[in-house]
mmCIF file of C-alpha atoms in Angstrom:
data_model
loop_
_atom_site.group_PDB
_atom_site.id
_atom_site.type_symbol
_atom_site.label_atom_id
_atom_site.label_comp_id
_atom_site.label_asym_id
_atom_site.label_seq_id
_atom_site.Cartn_x
_atom_site.Cartn_y
_atom_site.Cartn_z
ATOM 1 C CA MET U 1 79.464 129.118 75.974
ATOM 2 C CA THR U 2 80.096 129.167 72.238
ATOM 3 C CA ILE U 3 78.661 132.655 71.657
ATOM 4 C CA THR U 4 80.727 135.830 72.036
ATOM 5 C CA ALA U 5 80.142 139.245 73.587
ATOM 6 C CA ASP U 6 80.287 140.805 70.102
ATOM 7 C CA GLN U 7 77.481 138.529 68.913
ATOM 8 C CA LEU U 8 75.347 139.446 71.920
ATOM 9 C CA ALA U 9 76.031 143.163 71.307
ATOM 10 C CA LEU U 10 74.928 142.795 67.671
ATOM 11 C CA PHE U 11 71.816 140.949 68.862
ATOM 12 C CA VAL U 12 70.974 143.782 71.277
ATOM 13 C CA GLY U 13 71.430 146.407 68.544
ATOM 14 C CA THR U 14 69.269 144.510 66.049
ATOM 15 C CA LEU U 15 66.541 143.919 68.623
ATOM 16 C CA ALA U 16 66.580 147.553 69.766
ATOM 17 C CA VAL U 17 66.046 148.798 66.214
ATOM 18 C CA ALA U 18 63.196 146.313 65.679
ATOM 19 C CA ILE U 19 61.254 147.107 68.850
ATOM 20 C CA LEU U 20 61.442 150.861 68.199
ATOM 21 C CA SER U 21 59.098 150.286 65.236
ATOM 22 C CA PRO U 22 55.571 151.271 66.378
ATOM 23 C CA GLY U 23 53.418 148.198 66.966
ATOM 24 C CA PRO U 24 50.388 147.330 69.076
ATOM 25 C CA GLY U 25 52.494 146.931 72.228
ATOM 26 C CA VAL U 26 54.055 150.390 71.879
ATOM 27 C CA ILE U 27 50.653 151.993 71.256
ATOM 28 C CA ALA U 28 49.000 150.128 74.136
ATOM 29 C CA VAL U 29 51.647 150.818 76.794
ATOM 30 C CA SER U 30 51.744 154.501 75.813
ATOM 31 C CA GLN U 31 47.987 154.752 76.228
ATOM 32 C CA ALA U 32 48.122 152.893 79.556
ATOM 33 C CA ALA U 33 50.759 155.307 80.868
ATOM 34 C CA PHE U 34 48.774 158.328 79.683
ATOM 35 C CA ALA U 35 45.543 157.136 81.285
ATOM 36 C CA LEU U 36 46.709 155.352 84.434
ATOM 37 C CA GLY U 37 50.104 156.805 85.311
ATOM 38 C CA ARG U 38 53.443 155.106 85.793
ATOM 39 C CA ARG U 39 52.592 152.913 88.803
ATOM 40 C CA ARG U 40 49.570 151.305 87.128
ATOM 41 C CA ALA U 41 51.173 151.116 83.670
ATOM 42 C CA LEU U 42 54.382 149.342 84.760
ATOM 43 C CA PRO U 43 52.767 145.910 85.378
ATOM 44 C CA TYR U 44 51.189 146.160 81.924
ATOM 45 C CA ALA U 45 54.570 147.100 80.439
ATOM 46 C CA LEU U 46 56.169 144.145 82.254
ATOM 47 C CA GLY U 47 53.563 141.804 80.748
ATOM 48 C CA LEU U 48 54.172 143.228 77.268
ATOM 49 C CA ALA U 49 57.935 142.774 77.661
ATOM 50 C CA LEU U 50 57.726 139.192 78.881
ATOM 51 C CA GLY U 51 55.117 138.343 76.246
ATOM 52 C CA ALA U 52 57.457 139.624 73.526
ATOM 53 C CA SER U 53 60.478 137.844 74.993
ATOM 54 C CA LEU U 54 58.606 134.530 75.081
ATOM 55 C CA TRP U 55 58.664 134.517 71.283
ATOM 56 C CA CYS U 56 62.468 134.526 71.511
ATOM 57 C CA LEU U 57 62.338 131.578 73.908
ATOM 58 C CA LEU U 58 59.953 129.681 71.625
ATOM 59 C CA ALA U 59 62.194 130.398 68.628
ATOM 60 C CA LEU U 60 65.163 129.032 70.591
ATOM 61 C CA LEU U 61 63.125 125.925 71.388
ATOM 62 C CA GLY U 62 62.273 125.355 67.720
ATOM 63 C CA LEU U 63 58.783 126.805 67.239
ATOM 64 C CA THR U 64 59.681 128.159 63.810
ATOM 65 C CA VAL U 65 60.585 124.613 62.729
ATOM 66 C CA VAL U 66 56.994 123.654 63.552
ATOM 67 C CA PHE U 67 55.711 126.645 61.553
ATOM 68 C CA ARG U 68 57.724 125.547 58.522
ATOM 69 C CA ALA U 69 56.722 121.898 58.823
ATOM 70 C CA LEU U 70 53.030 122.690 59.474
ATOM 71 C CA PRO U 71 52.275 126.058 57.823
ATOM 72 C CA TRP U 72 48.632 125.931 58.923
ATOM 73 C CA THR U 73 49.731 126.375 62.554
ATOM 74 C CA TYR U 74 51.281 129.744 61.701
ATOM 75 C CA VAL U 75 48.204 130.793 59.692
ATOM 76 C CA ALA U 76 45.919 129.777 62.560
ATOM 77 C CA LEU U 77 47.980 131.739 65.095
ATOM 78 C CA LYS U 78 48.008 134.779 62.791
ATOM 79 C CA VAL U 79 44.225 134.728 62.367
ATOM 80 C CA LEU U 80 43.563 134.240 66.081
ATOM 81 C CA GLY U 81 46.102 136.891 67.027
ATOM 82 C CA GLY U 82 44.769 139.351 64.476
ATOM 83 C CA ALA U 83 41.215 138.781 65.709
ATOM 84 C CA TYR U 84 42.360 139.480 69.273
ATOM 85 C CA LEU U 85 44.002 142.749 68.177
ATOM 86 C CA VAL U 86 40.820 143.788 66.339
ATOM 87 C CA TRP U 87 38.827 143.064 69.505
ATOM 88 C CA ILE U 88 41.215 145.195 71.588
ATOM 89 C CA ALA U 89 40.923 147.950 68.951
ATOM 90 C CA TRP U 90 37.114 147.847 69.086
ATOM 91 C CA LYS U 91 37.144 148.141 72.888
ATOM 92 C CA THR U 92 39.560 151.095 72.703
ATOM 93 C CA TRP U 93 37.451 152.834 70.041
ATOM 94 C CA ARG U 94 34.170 152.199 71.878
ATOM 95 C CA HIS U 95 35.477 153.474 75.230
ATOM 96 C CA ALA U 96 37.034 156.657 73.775
ATOM 97 C CA PRO U 97 34.137 158.872 75.027
ATOM 98 C CA ASP U 98 34.325 157.376 78.546
ATOM 99 C CA PRO U 99 35.712 159.479 81.405
ATOM 100 C CA LEU U 100 39.261 158.829 82.540
ATOM 101 C CA PRO U 101 39.654 155.679 84.669
ATOM 102 C CA ASP U 102 40.546 155.799 88.328
ATOM 103 C CA PRO U 103 44.365 155.372 88.430
ATOM 104 C CA ALA U 104 43.958 153.237 91.571
ATOM 105 C CA GLU U 105 42.042 150.597 89.617
ATOM 106 C CA GLY U 106 42.777 148.427 86.592
ATOM 107 C CA SER U 107 41.351 149.436 83.224
ATOM 108 C CA ARG U 108 40.178 147.330 80.277
ATOM 109 C CA GLY U 109 42.748 144.573 80.501
ATOM 110 C CA MET U 110 45.685 146.899 81.236
ATOM 111 C CA SER U 111 47.244 144.395 83.630
ATOM 112 C CA PHE U 112 50.279 142.110 83.571
ATOM 113 C CA ALA U 113 48.224 139.298 81.999
ATOM 114 C CA GLY U 114 46.660 141.709 79.505
ATOM 115 C CA GLY U 115 50.099 142.875 78.396
ATOM 116 C CA MET U 116 51.341 139.317 77.901
ATOM 117 C CA MET U 117 48.230 138.418 75.890
ATOM 118 C CA LEU U 118 48.633 141.430 73.620
ATOM 119 C CA ASN U 119 52.214 140.667 72.604
ATOM 120 C CA LEU U 120 51.560 136.919 72.378
ATOM 121 C CA SER U 121 48.709 137.639 69.931
ATOM 122 C CA ASN U 122 51.214 138.303 67.134
ATOM 123 C CA PRO U 123 53.333 135.277 66.099
ATOM 124 C CA LYS U 124 55.512 137.279 63.681
ATOM 125 C CA PRO U 125 58.185 137.989 66.340
ATOM 126 C CA ALA U 126 58.863 134.236 66.451
ATOM 127 C CA LEU U 127 59.919 134.376 62.802
ATOM 128 C CA PHE U 128 61.886 137.582 63.414
ATOM 129 C CA TYR U 129 63.742 136.067 66.351
ATOM 130 C CA SER U 130 64.413 132.900 64.392
ATOM 131 C CA ALA U 131 65.906 134.837 61.458
ATOM 132 C CA VAL U 132 68.039 137.005 63.754
ATOM 133 C CA LEU U 133 69.257 134.038 65.782
ATOM 134 C CA LEU U 134 70.275 132.161 62.630
ATOM 135 C CA SER U 135 72.064 135.165 61.163
ATOM 136 C CA ILE U 136 74.037 136.134 64.287
ATOM 137 C CA PHE U 137 74.706 132.990 66.328
ATOM 138 C CA PRO U 138 76.142 129.542 65.554
ATOM 139 C CA VAL U 139 73.669 126.867 64.474
ATOM 140 C CA ALA U 140 74.614 124.586 67.379
ATOM 141 C CA LEU U 141 73.783 126.384 70.615
ATOM 142 C CA THR U 142 74.381 124.962 74.061
ATOM 143 C CA ALA U 143 71.793 125.230 76.842
ATOM 144 C CA GLY U 144 73.954 127.964 78.379
ATOM 145 C CA ASP U 145 73.964 129.883 75.086
ATOM 146 C CA LYS U 146 70.172 129.733 74.894
ATOM 147 C CA VAL U 147 69.829 130.954 78.472
ATOM 148 C CA ALA U 148 72.191 133.876 77.758
ATOM 149 C CA ILE U 149 70.359 134.805 74.545
ATOM 150 C CA TYR U 150 66.932 134.663 76.160
ATOM 151 C CA ALA U 151 68.111 136.648 79.208
ATOM 152 C CA THR U 152 69.510 139.302 76.840
ATOM 153 C CA ALA U 153 66.269 139.501 74.851
ATOM 154 C CA ALA U 154 64.162 139.695 78.014
ATOM 155 C CA GLY U 155 66.438 142.405 79.426
ATOM 156 C CA VAL U 156 66.141 144.543 76.278
ATOM 157 C CA GLU U 157 62.343 144.115 76.136
ATOM 158 C CA LEU U 158 61.969 144.950 79.841
ATOM 159 C CA ALA U 159 64.196 148.018 79.573
ATOM 160 C CA PHE U 160 62.335 149.301 76.519
ATOM 161 C CA TYR U 161 58.793 148.849 77.790
ATOM 162 C CA GLY U 162 59.667 150.044 81.300
ATOM 163 C CA ALA U 163 61.313 153.190 79.926
ATOM 164 C CA LEU U 164 58.385 153.825 77.574
ATOM 165 C CA ALA U 165 55.832 153.490 80.388
ATOM 166 C CA SER U 166 57.838 155.892 82.567
ATOM 167 C CA LEU U 167 58.330 158.418 79.749
ATOM 168 C CA MET U 168 54.703 158.471 78.629
ATOM 169 C CA ALA U 169 53.543 158.941 82.243
ATOM 170 C CA LEU U 170 55.368 162.277 82.567
ATOM 171 C CA PRO U 171 52.915 164.930 83.841
ATOM 172 C CA TRP U 172 53.097 167.226 80.802
ATOM 173 C CA LEU U 173 52.422 164.322 78.413
ATOM 174 C CA ARG U 174 49.497 163.134 80.546
ATOM 175 C CA ARG U 175 48.019 166.644 80.539
ATOM 176 C CA ARG U 176 48.087 166.613 76.748
ATOM 177 C CA TYR U 177 46.353 163.231 76.768
ATOM 178 C CA TYR U 178 43.646 164.502 79.114
ATOM 179 C CA ALA U 179 42.972 167.388 76.729
ATOM 180 C CA ALA U 180 42.578 165.121 73.695
ATOM 181 C CA LYS U 181 41.590 161.728 75.151
ATOM 182 C CA PHE U 182 38.766 161.062 72.696
ATOM 183 C CA TRP U 183 40.891 161.556 69.579
ATOM 184 C CA ILE U 184 43.977 159.811 70.989
ATOM 185 C CA ASP U 185 41.922 156.756 71.980
ATOM 186 C CA ARG U 186 40.158 156.676 68.620
ATOM 187 C CA GLY U 187 43.535 156.949 66.843
ATOM 188 C CA ALA U 188 45.028 154.182 69.002
ATOM 189 C CA GLY U 189 42.013 151.952 68.342
ATOM 190 C CA LEU U 190 42.261 152.548 64.592
ATOM 191 C CA ALA U 191 46.018 151.853 64.537
ATOM 192 C CA ILE U 192 45.719 148.618 66.522
ATOM 193 C CA GLY U 193 42.758 147.511 64.399
ATOM 194 C CA LEU U 194 44.695 148.066 61.175
ATOM 195 C CA LEU U 195 47.649 146.123 62.573
ATOM 196 C CA GLY U 196 45.297 143.261 63.475
ATOM 197 C CA LEU U 197 43.706 143.222 60.014
ATOM 198 C CA SER U 198 47.110 143.323 58.351
ATOM 199 C CA LEU U 199 48.202 140.351 60.468
ATOM 200 C CA ILE U 200 45.160 138.381 59.272
ATOM 201 C CA LEU U 201 45.325 139.388 55.599
ATOM 202 C CA ARG U 202 49.064 139.601 54.885
ATOM 203 C CA HIS U 203 50.715 136.416 53.619
#
């Protein structure tokens, strides 16, 4: 391998700071943990983590080169992804008055596939990963380097989303959610909707 342990450590630190910024995935996995509990929320968190890490893999494989060569592909992905987030937001807003779901059953796309779809709906992480990769690692990466970088990114994403799902499923946090479900769901729907609109409208 041509990359060093120090470079990987810097990559982990940069990625950790970035994923702590509240985004649709953070909001969605928190709500899933509140409503469904840890056991049902973990598959959703796993899907979110792998969906996010796939953008790192695609950046390593040169997706951002395609975006730069054919800018319309990035615009199209942004519009489609933003529309998907707005749709998720509308469903969350509309179902806010509904009773709590049965924790033994799935709920409104809160599954492994639903988590992957949510984080794949935003192509901006591909550009983020590309910029970080270029700034930290050598330009010429071997296949082994790419495997190590992707495994590191996937590990950080999995650790973050798994920890978040477990934390937000703590009994005292769930009790607070039960007491204010309507307003929390409406707030989550509004936040995700605004993120979707900003993805569509921002250049």
